[in-house]
Amino acid sequence: MKKRVTKAIFPVAGLGTRFLPATKSVPKEIMTLVDRPLIQYAIDEAREAGIKEFIFVTSRGKSALEDYFDHSPELEAKLRRDGKTELLEALEDTYMDSGAIAYMRQHKPLGLGHAVWCARRLIGDEPFAVILPDDVISAEKSCLSQMVEAHAETGGCMVAAMEVSQQKTSSYGILDLKEDHGSIVSVKGMVEKPKAGTAPSNLAVIGRYILTPDVLKNLNKIEAGAGGEVQLTDAIAAEINHDRGVFGYRFRGERFDCGSKAGFLQATVAFGLAREELGDEFGQYLSEMVAMRSAAQ
Ligand code: UTP
């Protein structure tokens, strides 16, 4: 019987330089879309997919992230006294069961592959998920839930994939396809950030993975690759060389690159408009802004 995916690694040890100076003191994952930090969206997605153990790979300056998951008895008591049930529920979403959350330290930002490797001792002999909180995905059924279901059929390693334009392929890990079955594709190669004109397809890997413990073993041997960092893509691609299955999954949903300023702003607009209590007022404001801008041009 295939083992269920119950553990997820959240690599959050990056420097977040694209958001300086904010990220000098605020971890990128604590930055807020409407009223919830990016990390909350990632946790909700993981919970929906059945994840029970949450492993954070953190670094210096990320204490706000650890504090975020603490209980806050005073705040809770006040909200209860004031009968603010909805806010109380929002607060409860931030709590983690005792023992369900673990923190590992990545002492130097040596790359995503290295960050995942730092958590190796907390992963047993079972497949595990990796979630990058700066990729926020809006979907009816969460992206990771879709992947967990698909993975129950395929086994092996699975990466979330989406089509990007040819010009953008050099910013992503790109899949070289063996067979295309629609939602699920089998993969015969993966290249991290291929040079312009050399990408094997326009199917890009984004920040959701289901991996086997073999990938952690591969990471033991992998040297720094593209950009001088230890690339997770290289460790997954090594599975193909060992004749073990690697699959891409075309998820249903919209992905926002909240690691970039433009993506973060787009997500703010999309999530703001989707909120019942804000959508009308915010939508009207945006229409007026756009009309004013066009008139001025
Ligand atoms: P990014 O490539 O977005 O890098 O990392 P970054 O440092 O967060 O941001 P910029 O590019 O300087 O603005 C993708 C994910 O991998 C994690 C990051 O925290 C983010 O979730 N990461 C990256 C690590 O945990 N450790 C690393 O050494 C590198």
XYZ file of C-alpha atoms and ligand atoms in Angstrom:
326
model
C 0.000 0.000 0.000
C 1.261 3.521 -0.817
C 2.174 5.640 2.208
C 0.118 8.771 2.860
C 1.679 12.211 2.739
C 1.422 13.627 6.278
C 4.570 15.773 6.598
C 5.349 19.045 4.875
C 8.543 21.079 4.790
C 8.214 24.869 4.504
C 11.578 26.337 3.455
C 11.481 29.906 4.758
C 15.166 30.629 5.260
C 15.702 32.759 2.143
C 16.892 36.366 2.419
C 13.911 37.848 0.556
C 16.106 40.521 -1.014
C 13.456 41.518 -3.561
C 11.444 43.026 -0.717
C 14.204 45.012 0.945
C 14.083 47.121 3.023
C 10.873 45.516 4.414
C 12.530 42.108 4.779
C 15.341 43.593 6.836
C 13.134 43.008 9.873
C 9.918 41.359 8.597
C 10.180 37.820 7.206
C 8.701 37.672 3.700
C 6.308 34.925 4.839
C 4.770 37.263 7.429
C 3.907 39.864 4.805
C 0.176 40.171 4.532
C -2.328 39.558 1.732
C -5.420 41.463 2.903
C -5.275 40.383 6.581
C -3.437 37.073 6.595
C 0.295 36.476 6.284
C 1.534 34.379 3.364
C 2.410 31.563 5.750
C -1.249 31.233 6.822
C -2.325 30.551 3.238
C 0.334 27.837 3.011
C -0.700 26.251 6.324
C -4.373 26.214 5.342
C -3.504 24.555 2.046
C -1.401 21.910 3.812
C -4.116 21.177 6.372
C -6.712 20.758 3.632
C -4.398 18.205 1.979
C -4.168 16.149 5.189
C -0.753 17.309 6.432
C -0.285 16.652 10.168
C 3.353 17.620 10.741
C 4.700 21.025 9.743
C 8.467 21.474 9.459
C 9.837 24.987 9.011
C 13.361 25.568 7.804
C 14.157 29.004 9.186
C 17.138 31.288 9.566
C 18.327 34.287 11.555
C 15.756 37.086 11.804
C 12.692 34.859 11.413
C 11.487 34.912 15.030
C 8.276 36.757 14.028
C 7.360 33.629 12.105
C 7.789 31.390 15.153
C 5.831 33.842 17.334
C 2.995 33.849 14.835
C 2.075 30.257 15.752
C 2.082 30.873 19.526
C -1.115 30.986 21.538
C -2.167 34.436 22.702
C -4.273 34.011 25.867
C -4.828 37.751 26.550
C -6.028 38.465 23.030
C -8.191 35.375 23.079
C -9.785 36.324 26.441
C -10.565 39.825 25.189
C -12.164 38.630 21.952
C -14.222 36.103 23.909
C -15.346 38.802 26.400
C -16.311 41.085 23.505
C -18.188 38.282 21.714
C -15.988 38.630 18.592
C -16.457 35.058 17.420
C -15.211 35.507 13.861
C -11.942 37.076 14.976
C -11.555 34.362 17.584
C -11.922 31.731 14.873
C -9.350 33.523 12.697
C -6.981 33.469 15.676
C -7.576 29.776 16.277
C -6.546 29.027 12.671
C -3.044 30.177 13.629
C -2.666 27.637 16.456
C -0.806 24.403 15.956
C -1.270 21.189 17.928
C 1.509 20.505 20.415
C 4.248 18.535 18.708
C 2.861 19.174 15.232
C 5.342 21.908 14.406
C 9.128 21.745 14.222
C 11.798 24.301 13.324
C 15.143 23.522 11.730
C 17.802 26.104 11.169
C 19.520 26.683 7.834
C 22.658 28.498 8.910
C 23.513 29.878 5.465
C 21.178 30.497 2.522
C 22.808 27.883 0.288
C 19.701 27.291 -1.809
C 16.307 25.607 -1.750
C 17.816 22.114 -2.111
C 20.035 22.729 0.897
C 17.082 24.089 2.917
C 15.058 20.923 2.272
C 18.109 18.774 3.114
C 18.358 20.536 6.510
C 15.051 18.867 7.470
C 16.172 15.347 6.427
C 16.248 13.866 9.955
C 12.590 14.742 10.521
C 11.459 12.811 7.458
C 11.191 9.028 7.808
C 10.695 6.472 5.101
C 7.664 8.160 3.568
C 6.837 10.683 0.861
C 6.639 14.279 2.058
C 5.431 17.603 0.687
C 7.445 20.797 0.175
C 5.516 24.060 0.088
C 7.020 27.435 -0.818
C 4.789 29.979 0.906
C 5.660 32.765 -1.534
C 3.790 30.871 -4.251
C 0.183 31.521 -3.285
C -2.397 29.499 -5.196
C -6.040 30.360 -5.371
C -8.043 27.221 -6.192
C -11.390 25.650 -5.420
C -9.658 22.483 -4.229
C -6.223 23.327 -2.880
C -3.274 22.633 -5.171
C -1.634 20.280 -2.673
C -4.906 18.324 -2.205
C -5.100 17.853 -5.980
C -1.497 16.670 -5.997
C -1.938 14.266 -3.063
C -4.805 12.619 -4.956
C -2.815 12.384 -8.188
C 0.234 11.113 -6.292
C -1.831 8.261 -4.828
C -2.041 7.005 -8.454
C 1.496 7.690 -9.623
C 3.768 7.376 -6.559
C 7.315 8.667 -7.167
C 8.068 12.392 -7.137
C 5.578 14.987 -8.266
C 6.009 18.706 -8.912
C 3.299 21.302 -9.511
C 3.579 22.595 -13.064
C 2.146 25.442 -15.103
C 2.586 26.746 -18.643
C 4.640 29.944 -18.942
C 5.534 32.002 -22.000
C 8.808 31.148 -23.823
C 10.357 34.433 -22.610
C 9.767 33.450 -18.981
C 11.188 29.918 -19.102
C 14.635 31.152 -17.996
C 13.178 32.141 -14.595
C 11.909 28.642 -13.697
C 12.790 24.972 -13.462
C 11.468 23.535 -16.755
C 10.202 20.009 -17.457
C 11.293 17.848 -20.367
C 8.219 15.700 -21.026
C 8.166 11.981 -21.706
C 4.392 11.464 -21.898
C 1.602 13.989 -21.598
C -1.601 12.645 -20.039
C -3.270 16.017 -19.462
C -3.199 16.794 -15.738
C -0.361 14.356 -15.152
C 2.784 14.347 -17.279
C 5.729 12.005 -16.928
C 9.106 13.648 -17.058
C 12.398 12.585 -18.658
C 14.423 15.619 -17.608
C 14.385 18.870 -15.649
C 16.493 21.976 -16.166
C 16.804 24.828 -13.674
C 16.583 28.267 -15.313
C 17.537 27.247 -18.883
C 19.252 29.870 -21.071
C 16.965 31.693 -23.511
C 15.968 29.463 -26.447
C 17.129 26.201 -24.819
C 14.074 25.289 -22.696
C 12.806 21.744 -23.434
C 9.151 22.870 -22.972
C 7.231 25.751 -21.489
C 5.975 23.728 -18.511
C 7.461 25.325 -15.398
C 7.829 23.952 -11.884
C 6.268 26.056 -9.140
C 6.438 25.823 -5.358
C 4.592 22.609 -4.503
C 6.298 19.223 -4.457
C 5.661 15.702 -3.237
C 9.000 13.954 -2.887
C 10.382 10.597 -1.867
C 13.102 10.218 0.800
C 15.456 9.214 -2.067
C 15.570 12.895 -3.042
C 17.088 13.656 0.375
C 19.749 11.006 -0.282
C 20.463 12.626 -3.661
C 20.877 15.970 -1.905
C 23.708 14.441 0.173
C 25.773 14.307 -3.010
C 24.620 17.334 -4.956
C 26.963 20.268 -5.465
C 25.874 23.861 -5.986
C 24.274 24.299 -9.425
C 22.548 27.249 -11.160
C 23.173 30.552 -9.349
C 25.742 28.919 -7.019
C 22.897 27.360 -4.958
C 22.084 23.730 -4.167
C 19.095 23.193 -6.441
C 16.176 20.993 -5.436
C 15.488 20.509 -9.156
C 18.845 18.728 -9.607
C 18.061 16.288 -6.769
C 14.648 15.502 -8.285
C 16.136 15.146 -11.781
C 18.606 12.586 -10.337
C 15.594 10.347 -9.641
C 14.989 10.130 -13.395
C 18.553 8.860 -13.881
C 17.798 6.149 -11.315
C 14.742 5.161 -13.376
C 12.348 6.248 -10.643
C 9.184 8.062 -11.650
C 9.027 11.861 -11.746
C 5.754 13.525 -12.683
C 4.496 17.018 -13.312
C 0.990 17.952 -12.257
C -0.937 20.686 -14.103
C -3.002 21.991 -11.197
C -6.321 23.774 -11.488
C -6.047 27.232 -9.964
C -4.283 30.550 -10.230
C -0.758 30.967 -8.906
C 0.633 34.282 -7.684
C 4.367 34.803 -7.366
C 4.333 36.659 -4.054
C 8.144 36.534 -3.966
C 8.082 39.362 -6.524
C 6.598 42.827 -6.056
C 4.372 42.668 -9.150
C 3.055 39.227 -8.163
C 2.399 40.349 -4.598
C 0.418 43.361 -5.794
C -1.583 41.212 -8.231
C -2.401 38.780 -5.420
C -3.477 41.664 -3.175
C -5.915 42.822 -5.855
C -7.258 39.314 -6.563
C -7.683 38.366 -2.891
C -9.096 41.803 -2.005
C -11.707 41.567 -4.754
C -12.615 38.021 -3.696
C -13.465 39.104 -0.129
C -17.167 39.537 0.439
C -16.800 42.476 2.842
C -14.312 44.347 0.611
C -14.951 43.317 -2.987
C -17.532 45.961 -3.971
C -15.823 48.987 -2.463
C -12.368 47.895 -3.562
C -13.583 46.980 -7.073
C -15.162 50.372 -7.499
C -11.990 52.103 -6.349
C -9.906 50.099 -8.819
C -12.279 50.887 -11.730
C -12.068 54.596 -10.899
C -8.280 54.456 -10.700
C -8.036 52.704 -14.072
C -10.467 55.180 -15.682
C -8.501 58.147 -14.271
C -5.226 56.669 -15.502
C -6.566 56.092 -19.032
C -8.016 59.633 -19.116
C -4.647 61.087 -18.102
C -2.768 59.223 -20.875
P 13.671 32.566 -3.420
O 14.324 32.112 -4.651
O 12.398 33.332 -3.555
O 14.727 33.401 -2.581
O 13.434 31.291 -2.532
P 14.496 34.365 -1.361
O 15.793 34.517 -0.649
O 13.336 33.929 -0.501
O 14.076 35.759 -2.026
P 14.901 36.794 -2.941
O 15.085 36.110 -4.273
O 16.204 37.151 -2.263
O 13.989 37.972 -3.026
C 12.355 30.395 -2.746
C 11.982 29.731 -1.424
O 13.086 28.977 -0.928
C 13.451 29.398 0.374
C 12.903 30.814 0.492
O 12.678 31.150 1.847
C 11.621 30.731 -0.336
O 10.551 30.170 0.418
N 14.924 29.335 0.507
C 15.713 29.785 -0.510
C 15.476 28.811 1.650
O 14.753 28.409 2.590
N 16.843 28.770 1.754
C 17.660 29.202 0.756
O 18.890 29.112 0.909
C 17.082 29.730 -0.395
